[in-house]
């Protein structure tokens, strides 16, 4: 861990533009990390936001940013040599299953927290990975050449792979062959469907939740989901806890602390 409460200033070593909406910022720094954990990223004079680590190497890490709000548009505009502050990593991350048949389900920018997990799984010779990746269109499919594992692609508009949803591919797979564990990240409605499918097939799953965060270590309560504090108890939750989280795919808190329906929260987060 770098630090809990005071940002450490780091310089952008490289920027990779994936599309007009997505870019990855690389930093030459060794950082202890578990896939699924996140950093608090501070742009001086603007704000601080949580971002998952999307690539992790012994002396380098990266975050991937989708330009959709004031903060993220500024982050995507950063160039080599620009400075930001970071705190963390925070959260619990994914637990690697000791079993062999693994499902990975990524939706949109939910690919970013799952990417280091896939890297770890690919490095373990006993894992057979069934990998599903969906997005609005082919332009939003992140890291197209990164993984050795075959990806079952799908897009909302049919521009790449299956025209439809990741959950349709997961259900089709489970009709033919089981899985020992499913990892998922993406829109909450997608993850809720993945969870229900896994429950119907008695397969454990782990999903990474997103909520508005301030402190990153469980003090302010801005990111509560039911009785769980997402930044400290999550952001990755397993099936046992998900069964008790009545606010999962139901409610979330705005910056003001007001609870709203999850679709209203999602619209606010995209501003």
PDB file of C-alpha atoms in Angstrom:
ATOM      1  CA  UNK A   1       0.000   0.000   0.000  1.00  0.00           C
ATOM      2  CA  UNK A   2       1.288   3.481  -0.837  1.00  0.00           C
ATOM      3  CA  UNK A   3      -0.752   5.432   1.715  1.00  0.00           C
ATOM      4  CA  UNK A   4      -4.292   5.578   3.062  1.00  0.00           C
ATOM      5  CA  UNK A   5      -4.878   9.265   3.517  1.00  0.00           C
ATOM      6  CA  UNK A   6      -2.288  11.407   1.733  1.00  0.00           C
ATOM      7  CA  UNK A   7      -1.863  11.152  -2.055  1.00  0.00           C
ATOM      8  CA  UNK A   8       1.539  10.285  -3.477  1.00  0.00           C
ATOM      9  CA  UNK A   9       2.328  12.283  -6.607  1.00  0.00           C
ATOM     10  CA  UNK A  10       3.218  10.235  -9.688  1.00  0.00           C
ATOM     11  CA  UNK A  11       3.880  11.169 -13.312  1.00  0.00           C
ATOM     12  CA  UNK A  12       2.221   9.662 -16.348  1.00  0.00           C
ATOM     13  CA  UNK A  13       4.903   7.555 -18.088  1.00  0.00           C
ATOM     14  CA  UNK A  14       2.814   6.723 -21.144  1.00  0.00           C
ATOM     15  CA  UNK A  15      -0.701   7.095 -22.491  1.00  0.00           C
ATOM     16  CA  UNK A  16      -2.435   4.583 -24.728  1.00  0.00           C
ATOM     17  CA  UNK A  17      -5.559   5.784 -26.512  1.00  0.00           C
ATOM     18  CA  UNK A  18      -7.909   2.863 -27.135  1.00  0.00           C
ATOM     19  CA  UNK A  19     -10.722   4.843 -28.770  1.00  0.00           C
ATOM     20  CA  UNK A  20     -12.170   8.371 -28.631  1.00  0.00           C
ATOM     21  CA  UNK A  21     -13.738   7.406 -25.283  1.00  0.00           C
ATOM     22  CA  UNK A  22     -11.060   5.269 -23.591  1.00  0.00           C
ATOM     23  CA  UNK A  23      -7.410   5.742 -22.687  1.00  0.00           C
ATOM     24  CA  UNK A  24      -4.994   3.967 -20.339  1.00  0.00           C
ATOM     25  CA  UNK A  25      -2.465   5.914 -18.285  1.00  0.00           C
ATOM     26  CA  UNK A  26       0.741   4.037 -17.370  1.00  0.00           C
ATOM     27  CA  UNK A  27       2.926   4.754 -14.328  1.00  0.00           C
ATOM     28  CA  UNK A  28       6.444   3.401 -13.727  1.00  0.00           C
ATOM     29  CA  UNK A  29       6.051   2.432 -10.098  1.00  0.00           C
ATOM     30  CA  UNK A  30       6.088  -0.830  -8.159  1.00  0.00           C
ATOM     31  CA  UNK A  31       2.858  -1.289  -6.248  1.00  0.00           C
ATOM     32  CA  UNK A  32       1.509  -4.222  -4.225  1.00  0.00           C
ATOM     33  CA  UNK A  33      -1.839  -5.138  -5.714  1.00  0.00           C
ATOM     34  CA  UNK A  34      -4.559  -7.783  -5.907  1.00  0.00           C
ATOM     35  CA  UNK A  35      -6.827  -7.889  -9.010  1.00  0.00           C
ATOM     36  CA  UNK A  36     -10.071  -6.042  -8.294  1.00  0.00           C
ATOM     37  CA  UNK A  37      -8.555  -3.485  -5.921  1.00  0.00           C
ATOM     38  CA  UNK A  38      -8.683   0.214  -6.756  1.00  0.00           C
ATOM     39  CA  UNK A  39      -6.809   3.483  -6.280  1.00  0.00           C
ATOM     40  CA  UNK A  40      -8.111   6.910  -5.348  1.00  0.00           C
ATOM     41  CA  UNK A  41      -6.857   9.192  -8.136  1.00  0.00           C
ATOM     42  CA  UNK A  42      -6.487  12.908  -7.396  1.00  0.00           C
ATOM     43  CA  UNK A  43      -6.209  15.597 -10.061  1.00  0.00           C
ATOM     44  CA  UNK A  44      -5.056  18.721  -8.198  1.00  0.00           C
ATOM     45  CA  UNK A  45      -7.607  21.506  -8.282  1.00  0.00           C
ATOM     46  CA  UNK A  46     -10.369  19.260  -9.583  1.00  0.00           C
ATOM     47  CA  UNK A  47     -11.402  16.217  -7.521  1.00  0.00           C
ATOM     48  CA  UNK A  48     -10.514  12.685  -6.456  1.00  0.00           C
ATOM     49  CA  UNK A  49     -12.130   9.546  -7.939  1.00  0.00           C
ATOM     50  CA  UNK A  50     -11.681   5.769  -7.604  1.00  0.00           C
ATOM     51  CA  UNK A  51     -10.140   3.854 -10.511  1.00  0.00           C
ATOM     52  CA  UNK A  52      -9.325   0.188 -10.724  1.00  0.00           C
ATOM     53  CA  UNK A  53      -5.841  -0.895 -11.724  1.00  0.00           C
ATOM     54  CA  UNK A  54      -6.263  -2.308 -15.225  1.00  0.00           C
ATOM     55  CA  UNK A  55      -2.710  -3.570 -15.740  1.00  0.00           C
ATOM     56  CA  UNK A  56      -0.127  -4.654 -13.186  1.00  0.00           C
ATOM     57  CA  UNK A  57       3.521  -5.506 -13.795  1.00  0.00           C
ATOM     58  CA  UNK A  58       6.410  -5.711 -11.265  1.00  0.00           C
ATOM     59  CA  UNK A  59       7.497  -2.108 -11.924  1.00  0.00           C
ATOM     60  CA  UNK A  60       4.493  -0.627 -13.715  1.00  0.00           C
ATOM     61  CA  UNK A  61       0.745  -0.249 -13.401  1.00  0.00           C
ATOM     62  CA  UNK A  62      -2.026   1.384 -15.416  1.00  0.00           C
ATOM     63  CA  UNK A  63      -5.512   2.736 -15.000  1.00  0.00           C
ATOM     64  CA  UNK A  64      -8.073   2.857 -17.806  1.00  0.00           C
ATOM     65  CA  UNK A  65     -10.400   5.843 -18.024  1.00  0.00           C
ATOM     66  CA  UNK A  66     -13.644   6.298 -19.948  1.00  0.00           C
ATOM     67  CA  UNK A  67     -14.197   9.960 -20.813  1.00  0.00           C
ATOM     68  CA  UNK A  68     -17.774  10.637 -19.804  1.00  0.00           C
ATOM     69  CA  UNK A  69     -17.711  13.283 -17.054  1.00  0.00           C
ATOM     70  CA  UNK A  70     -15.691  16.375 -16.121  1.00  0.00           C
ATOM     71  CA  UNK A  71     -13.094  14.454 -14.113  1.00  0.00           C
ATOM     72  CA  UNK A  72     -12.658  11.568 -16.537  1.00  0.00           C
ATOM     73  CA  UNK A  73     -12.400  13.885 -19.560  1.00  0.00           C
ATOM     74  CA  UNK A  74      -9.592  15.745 -17.802  1.00  0.00           C
ATOM     75  CA  UNK A  75      -7.911  12.439 -16.911  1.00  0.00           C
ATOM     76  CA  UNK A  76      -8.054  11.193 -20.502  1.00  0.00           C
ATOM     77  CA  UNK A  77      -6.474  14.494 -21.625  1.00  0.00           C
ATOM     78  CA  UNK A  78      -3.405  13.949 -19.388  1.00  0.00           C
ATOM     79  CA  UNK A  79      -0.139  13.401 -21.238  1.00  0.00           C
ATOM     80  CA  UNK A  80       3.272  11.907 -20.499  1.00  0.00           C
ATOM     81  CA  UNK A  81       4.939  13.837 -17.675  1.00  0.00           C
ATOM     82  CA  UNK A  82       1.706  15.156 -16.152  1.00  0.00           C
ATOM     83  CA  UNK A  83       1.277  14.572 -12.432  1.00  0.00           C
ATOM     84  CA  UNK A  84      -1.596  13.099 -10.451  1.00  0.00           C
ATOM     85  CA  UNK A  85      -1.928  11.951  -6.848  1.00  0.00           C
ATOM     86  CA  UNK A  86      -2.796   8.381  -5.867  1.00  0.00           C
ATOM     87  CA  UNK A  87      -3.835   6.638  -2.635  1.00  0.00           C
ATOM     88  CA  UNK A  88      -4.297   2.918  -2.117  1.00  0.00           C
ATOM     89  CA  UNK A  89      -4.740   0.243  -3.325  1.00  0.00           C
ATOM     90  CA  UNK A  90      -8.013  -0.204  -1.442  1.00  0.00           C
ATOM     91  CA  UNK A  91     -10.616  -2.952  -1.188  1.00  0.00           C
ATOM     92  CA  UNK A  92     -10.487  -6.714  -1.072  1.00  0.00           C
ATOM     93  CA  UNK A  93     -10.061  -7.813  -4.709  1.00  0.00           C
ATOM     94  CA  UNK A  94     -10.986 -11.115  -6.354  1.00  0.00           C
ATOM     95  CA  UNK A  95     -10.220 -14.435  -4.674  1.00  0.00           C
ATOM     96  CA  UNK A  96      -8.644 -16.894  -7.092  1.00  0.00           C
ATOM     97  CA  UNK A  97     -10.645 -20.123  -7.156  1.00  0.00           C
ATOM     98  CA  UNK A  98      -8.609 -23.301  -6.570  1.00  0.00           C
ATOM     99  CA  UNK A  99     -10.858 -25.073  -9.090  1.00  0.00           C
ATOM    100  CA  UNK A 100     -10.244 -25.284 -12.825  1.00  0.00           C
ATOM    101  CA  UNK A 101     -13.281 -24.232 -14.874  1.00  0.00           C
ATOM    102  CA  UNK A 102     -13.541 -20.472 -14.598  1.00  0.00           C
ATOM    103  CA  UNK A 103     -16.012 -18.080 -16.186  1.00  0.00           C
ATOM    104  CA  UNK A 104     -15.174 -14.400 -16.717  1.00  0.00           C
ATOM    105  CA  UNK A 105     -17.991 -12.065 -17.783  1.00  0.00           C
ATOM    106  CA  UNK A 106     -17.090  -8.473 -18.683  1.00  0.00           C
ATOM    107  CA  UNK A 107     -19.488  -5.739 -19.778  1.00  0.00           C
ATOM    108  CA  UNK A 108     -18.226  -2.412 -21.188  1.00  0.00           C
ATOM    109  CA  UNK A 109     -15.591  -0.745 -19.002  1.00  0.00           C
ATOM    110  CA  UNK A 110     -16.113  -3.580 -16.506  1.00  0.00           C
ATOM    111  CA  UNK A 111     -13.323  -5.195 -18.503  1.00  0.00           C
ATOM    112  CA  UNK A 112     -10.786  -2.963 -16.720  1.00  0.00           C
ATOM    113  CA  UNK A 113     -10.901  -4.582 -13.214  1.00  0.00           C
ATOM    114  CA  UNK A 114     -11.166  -8.049 -14.753  1.00  0.00           C
ATOM    115  CA  UNK A 115      -8.142  -7.635 -17.037  1.00  0.00           C
ATOM    116  CA  UNK A 116      -5.459  -8.171 -14.315  1.00  0.00           C
ATOM    117  CA  UNK A 117      -7.505 -11.125 -13.042  1.00  0.00           C
ATOM    118  CA  UNK A 118      -7.418 -12.723 -16.509  1.00  0.00           C
ATOM    119  CA  UNK A 119      -3.647 -12.078 -16.614  1.00  0.00           C
ATOM    120  CA  UNK A 120      -3.279 -13.941 -13.290  1.00  0.00           C
ATOM    121  CA  UNK A 121      -5.550 -16.801 -14.369  1.00  0.00           C
ATOM    122  CA  UNK A 122      -3.677 -17.214 -17.648  1.00  0.00           C
ATOM    123  CA  UNK A 123      -0.422 -17.526 -15.699  1.00  0.00           C
ATOM    124  CA  UNK A 124      -1.888 -20.503 -13.776  1.00  0.00           C
ATOM    125  CA  UNK A 125      -1.589 -23.602 -15.926  1.00  0.00           C
ATOM    126  CA  UNK A 126      -4.531 -25.436 -14.325  1.00  0.00           C
ATOM    127  CA  UNK A 127      -7.214 -22.907 -15.352  1.00  0.00           C
ATOM    128  CA  UNK A 128      -9.650 -23.357 -18.231  1.00  0.00           C
ATOM    129  CA  UNK A 129     -11.176 -19.921 -18.801  1.00  0.00           C
ATOM    130  CA  UNK A 130     -14.533 -19.324 -20.500  1.00  0.00           C
ATOM    131  CA  UNK A 131     -14.248 -15.635 -21.316  1.00  0.00           C
ATOM    132  CA  UNK A 132     -17.246 -13.468 -22.336  1.00  0.00           C
ATOM    133  CA  UNK A 133     -16.798  -9.821 -23.246  1.00  0.00           C
ATOM    134  CA  UNK A 134     -19.607  -7.512 -24.325  1.00  0.00           C
ATOM    135  CA  UNK A 135     -19.944  -3.818 -25.171  1.00  0.00           C
ATOM    136  CA  UNK A 136     -22.240  -1.359 -26.931  1.00  0.00           C
ATOM    137  CA  UNK A 137     -20.289  -1.714 -30.190  1.00  0.00           C
ATOM    138  CA  UNK A 138     -16.881  -2.906 -31.365  1.00  0.00           C
ATOM    139  CA  UNK A 139     -15.317   0.499 -30.606  1.00  0.00           C
ATOM    140  CA  UNK A 140     -15.989  -0.089 -26.881  1.00  0.00           C
ATOM    141  CA  UNK A 141     -14.339  -3.538 -26.662  1.00  0.00           C
ATOM    142  CA  UNK A 142     -11.241  -2.876 -24.561  1.00  0.00           C
ATOM    143  CA  UNK A 143      -7.810  -4.530 -25.009  1.00  0.00           C
ATOM    144  CA  UNK A 144      -8.646  -6.476 -28.217  1.00  0.00           C
ATOM    145  CA  UNK A 145      -5.156  -8.021 -28.528  1.00  0.00           C
ATOM    146  CA  UNK A 146      -4.145  -8.419 -24.886  1.00  0.00           C
ATOM    147  CA  UNK A 147      -5.147 -11.961 -23.935  1.00  0.00           C
ATOM    148  CA  UNK A 148      -4.220 -15.438 -25.187  1.00  0.00           C
ATOM    149  CA  UNK A 149      -7.584 -16.804 -24.020  1.00  0.00           C
ATOM    150  CA  UNK A 150     -10.337 -16.888 -26.643  1.00  0.00           C
ATOM    151  CA  UNK A 151     -12.995 -14.261 -26.009  1.00  0.00           C
ATOM    152  CA  UNK A 152     -16.660 -14.844 -26.757  1.00  0.00           C
ATOM    153  CA  UNK A 153     -17.514 -11.350 -27.962  1.00  0.00           C
ATOM    154  CA  UNK A 154     -20.909  -9.730 -28.161  1.00  0.00           C
ATOM    155  CA  UNK A 155     -22.146  -6.232 -28.925  1.00  0.00           C
ATOM    156  CA  UNK A 156     -25.485  -4.498 -28.588  1.00  0.00           C
ATOM    157  CA  UNK A 157     -25.436  -3.481 -32.267  1.00  0.00           C
ATOM    158  CA  UNK A 158     -23.916  -6.683 -33.646  1.00  0.00           C
ATOM    159  CA  UNK A 159     -20.815  -4.898 -34.962  1.00  0.00           C
ATOM    160  CA  UNK A 160     -18.581  -7.619 -33.428  1.00  0.00           C
ATOM    161  CA  UNK A 161     -19.455 -11.123 -32.291  1.00  0.00           C
ATOM    162  CA  UNK A 162     -22.884 -12.151 -31.047  1.00  0.00           C
ATOM    163  CA  UNK A 163     -25.586  -9.467 -31.279  1.00  0.00           C
ATOM    164  CA  UNK A 164     -27.051  -9.445 -27.796  1.00  0.00           C
ATOM    165  CA  UNK A 165     -26.010  -9.758 -24.189  1.00  0.00           C
ATOM    166  CA  UNK A 166     -23.191 -11.462 -22.316  1.00  0.00           C
ATOM    167  CA  UNK A 167     -25.751 -13.218 -20.140  1.00  0.00           C
ATOM    168  CA  UNK A 168     -27.186 -15.009 -23.188  1.00  0.00           C
ATOM    169  CA  UNK A 169     -23.761 -16.521 -23.901  1.00  0.00           C
ATOM    170  CA  UNK A 170     -23.324 -17.472 -20.235  1.00  0.00           C
ATOM    171  CA  UNK A 171     -26.701 -19.201 -20.119  1.00  0.00           C
ATOM    172  CA  UNK A 172     -25.988 -21.049 -23.359  1.00  0.00           C
ATOM    173  CA  UNK A 173     -22.673 -22.286 -21.974  1.00  0.00           C
ATOM    174  CA  UNK A 174     -24.241 -23.484 -18.725  1.00  0.00           C
ATOM    175  CA  UNK A 175     -26.868 -25.484 -20.601  1.00  0.00           C
ATOM    176  CA  UNK A 176     -23.996 -27.495 -22.123  1.00  0.00           C
ATOM    177  CA  UNK A 177     -21.266 -27.443 -19.489  1.00  0.00           C
ATOM    178  CA  UNK A 178     -20.855 -26.167 -15.948  1.00  0.00           C
ATOM    179  CA  UNK A 179     -18.364 -23.784 -14.420  1.00  0.00           C
ATOM    180  CA  UNK A 180     -16.696 -23.841 -10.990  1.00  0.00           C
ATOM    181  CA  UNK A 181     -16.629 -20.052 -10.463  1.00  0.00           C
ATOM    182  CA  UNK A 182     -17.806 -16.971 -12.353  1.00  0.00           C
ATOM    183  CA  UNK A 183     -16.188 -13.522 -12.074  1.00  0.00           C
ATOM    184  CA  UNK A 184     -18.112 -10.532 -13.429  1.00  0.00           C
ATOM    185  CA  UNK A 185     -17.972  -6.765 -13.738  1.00  0.00           C
ATOM    186  CA  UNK A 186     -20.079  -4.393 -15.811  1.00  0.00           C
ATOM    187  CA  UNK A 187     -23.378  -2.547 -15.571  1.00  0.00           C
ATOM    188  CA  UNK A 188     -25.166  -3.485 -12.349  1.00  0.00           C
ATOM    189  CA  UNK A 189     -28.209  -4.822 -14.181  1.00  0.00           C
ATOM    190  CA  UNK A 190     -25.875  -7.169 -16.071  1.00  0.00           C
ATOM    191  CA  UNK A 191     -24.153  -8.331 -12.891  1.00  0.00           C
ATOM    192  CA  UNK A 192     -27.488  -8.937 -11.186  1.00  0.00           C
ATOM    193  CA  UNK A 193     -28.495 -11.158 -14.093  1.00  0.00           C
ATOM    194  CA  UNK A 194     -25.160 -13.014 -13.921  1.00  0.00           C
ATOM    195  CA  UNK A 195     -25.726 -13.555 -10.196  1.00  0.00           C
ATOM    196  CA  UNK A 196     -29.239 -14.941 -10.772  1.00  0.00           C
ATOM    197  CA  UNK A 197     -28.010 -17.292 -13.493  1.00  0.00           C
ATOM    198  CA  UNK A 198     -25.225 -18.549 -11.235  1.00  0.00           C
ATOM    199  CA  UNK A 199     -27.666 -19.054  -8.356  1.00  0.00           C
ATOM    200  CA  UNK A 200     -29.972 -21.068 -10.624  1.00  0.00           C
ATOM    201  CA  UNK A 201     -27.042 -23.325 -11.546  1.00  0.00           C
ATOM    202  CA  UNK A 202     -25.563 -23.444  -7.997  1.00  0.00           C
ATOM    203  CA  UNK A 203     -22.327 -21.841  -9.194  1.00  0.00           C
ATOM    204  CA  UNK A 204     -20.498 -19.377  -6.910  1.00  0.00           C
ATOM    205  CA  UNK A 205     -19.701 -15.995  -8.372  1.00  0.00           C
ATOM    206  CA  UNK A 206     -17.734 -12.891  -7.469  1.00  0.00           C
ATOM    207  CA  UNK A 207     -18.720  -9.482  -8.813  1.00  0.00           C
ATOM    208  CA  UNK A 208     -17.165  -6.033  -8.534  1.00  0.00           C
ATOM    209  CA  UNK A 209     -19.605  -3.299  -7.499  1.00  0.00           C
ATOM    210  CA  UNK A 210     -19.341   0.416  -8.221  1.00  0.00           C
ATOM    211  CA  UNK A 211     -20.579   3.141  -5.879  1.00  0.00           C
ATOM    212  CA  UNK A 212     -19.717   6.806  -5.337  1.00  0.00           C
ATOM    213  CA  UNK A 213     -16.658   6.844  -3.029  1.00  0.00           C
ATOM    214  CA  UNK A 214     -14.952   9.552  -1.042  1.00  0.00           C
ATOM    215  CA  UNK A 215     -12.488   8.248   1.544  1.00  0.00           C
ATOM    216  CA  UNK A 216     -11.637   4.826   0.074  1.00  0.00           C
ATOM    217  CA  UNK A 217     -11.264   3.082   3.440  1.00  0.00           C
ATOM    218  CA  UNK A 218     -14.721   2.860   4.977  1.00  0.00           C
ATOM    219  CA  UNK A 219     -15.006   5.977   7.143  1.00  0.00           C
ATOM    220  CA  UNK A 220     -17.356   8.366   5.329  1.00  0.00           C
ATOM    221  CA  UNK A 221     -20.142   5.910   4.407  1.00  0.00           C
ATOM    222  CA  UNK A 222     -20.724   7.438   0.951  1.00  0.00           C
ATOM    223  CA  UNK A 223     -20.547   4.056  -0.788  1.00  0.00           C
ATOM    224  CA  UNK A 224     -22.780   1.884   1.398  1.00  0.00           C
ATOM    225  CA  UNK A 225     -24.861  -0.795  -0.305  1.00  0.00           C
ATOM    226  CA  UNK A 226     -27.223  -2.243   2.270  1.00  0.00           C
ATOM    227  CA  UNK A 227     -25.076  -3.161   5.265  1.00  0.00           C
ATOM    228  CA  UNK A 228     -21.882  -3.335   3.200  1.00  0.00           C
ATOM    229  CA  UNK A 229     -19.352  -0.537   2.742  1.00  0.00           C
ATOM    230  CA  UNK A 230     -18.267  -1.040  -0.849  1.00  0.00           C
ATOM    231  CA  UNK A 231     -14.813   0.568  -0.615  1.00  0.00           C
ATOM    232  CA  UNK A 232     -13.808  -1.458   2.478  1.00  0.00           C
ATOM    233  CA  UNK A 233     -15.926  -4.632   2.407  1.00  0.00           C
ATOM    234  CA  UNK A 234     -15.789  -4.806  -1.417  1.00  0.00           C
ATOM    235  CA  UNK A 235     -15.718  -3.741  -4.137  1.00  0.00           C
ATOM    236  CA  UNK A 236     -15.702  -7.489  -4.884  1.00  0.00           C
ATOM    237  CA  UNK A 237     -18.523  -9.453  -3.279  1.00  0.00           C
ATOM    238  CA  UNK A 238     -19.189 -13.167  -3.408  1.00  0.00           C
ATOM    239  CA  UNK A 239     -22.491 -15.014  -3.670  1.00  0.00           C
ATOM    240  CA  UNK A 240     -22.979 -15.430   0.092  1.00  0.00           C
ATOM    241  CA  UNK A 241     -22.882 -11.670   0.714  1.00  0.00           C
ATOM    242  CA  UNK A 242     -24.777 -10.791  -2.481  1.00  0.00           C
ATOM    243  CA  UNK A 243     -27.753 -12.802  -1.218  1.00  0.00           C
ATOM    244  CA  UNK A 244     -28.027 -10.404   1.722  1.00  0.00           C
ATOM    245  CA  UNK A 245     -27.536  -7.108  -0.207  1.00  0.00           C
ATOM    246  CA  UNK A 246     -31.044  -5.843  -0.827  1.00  0.00           C
ATOM    247  CA  UNK A 247     -29.720  -2.613  -2.396  1.00  0.00           C
ATOM    248  CA  UNK A 248     -27.780  -4.551  -5.045  1.00  0.00           C
ATOM    249  CA  UNK A 249     -29.271  -3.559  -8.425  1.00  0.00           C
ATOM    250  CA  UNK A 250     -31.883  -1.553  -6.533  1.00  0.00           C
ATOM    251  CA  UNK A 251     -30.555   1.616  -4.839  1.00  0.00           C
ATOM    252  CA  UNK A 252     -27.403   3.718  -4.490  1.00  0.00           C
ATOM    253  CA  UNK A 253     -26.441   7.007  -2.874  1.00  0.00           C
ATOM    254  CA  UNK A 254     -25.835  10.245  -4.749  1.00  0.00           C
ATOM    255  CA  UNK A 255     -22.985  12.571  -3.726  1.00  0.00           C
ATOM    256  CA  UNK A 256     -25.473  14.340  -1.406  1.00  0.00           C
ATOM    257  CA  UNK A 257     -26.182  11.044   0.367  1.00  0.00           C
ATOM    258  CA  UNK A 258     -29.699  10.815  -1.084  1.00  0.00           C
ATOM    259  CA  UNK A 259     -30.698   7.220  -1.928  1.00  0.00           C
ATOM    260  CA  UNK A 260     -32.059   6.841  -5.464  1.00  0.00           C
ATOM    261  CA  UNK A 261     -33.010   4.038  -7.841  1.00  0.00           C
ATOM    262  CA  UNK A 262     -30.023   2.391  -9.487  1.00  0.00           C
ATOM    263  CA  UNK A 263     -30.915   3.650 -12.995  1.00  0.00           C
ATOM    264  CA  UNK A 264     -31.072   7.250 -11.706  1.00  0.00           C
ATOM    265  CA  UNK A 265     -27.710   6.737  -9.999  1.00  0.00           C
ATOM    266  CA  UNK A 266     -26.197   5.369 -13.227  1.00  0.00           C
ATOM    267  CA  UNK A 267     -27.416   8.400 -15.192  1.00  0.00           C
ATOM    268  CA  UNK A 268     -25.875  10.744 -12.612  1.00  0.00           C
ATOM    269  CA  UNK A 269     -22.527   8.895 -12.706  1.00  0.00           C
ATOM    270  CA  UNK A 270     -22.373   9.324 -16.494  1.00  0.00           C
ATOM    271  CA  UNK A 271     -22.616  13.100 -16.292  1.00  0.00           C
TER     272      UNK A 271
END
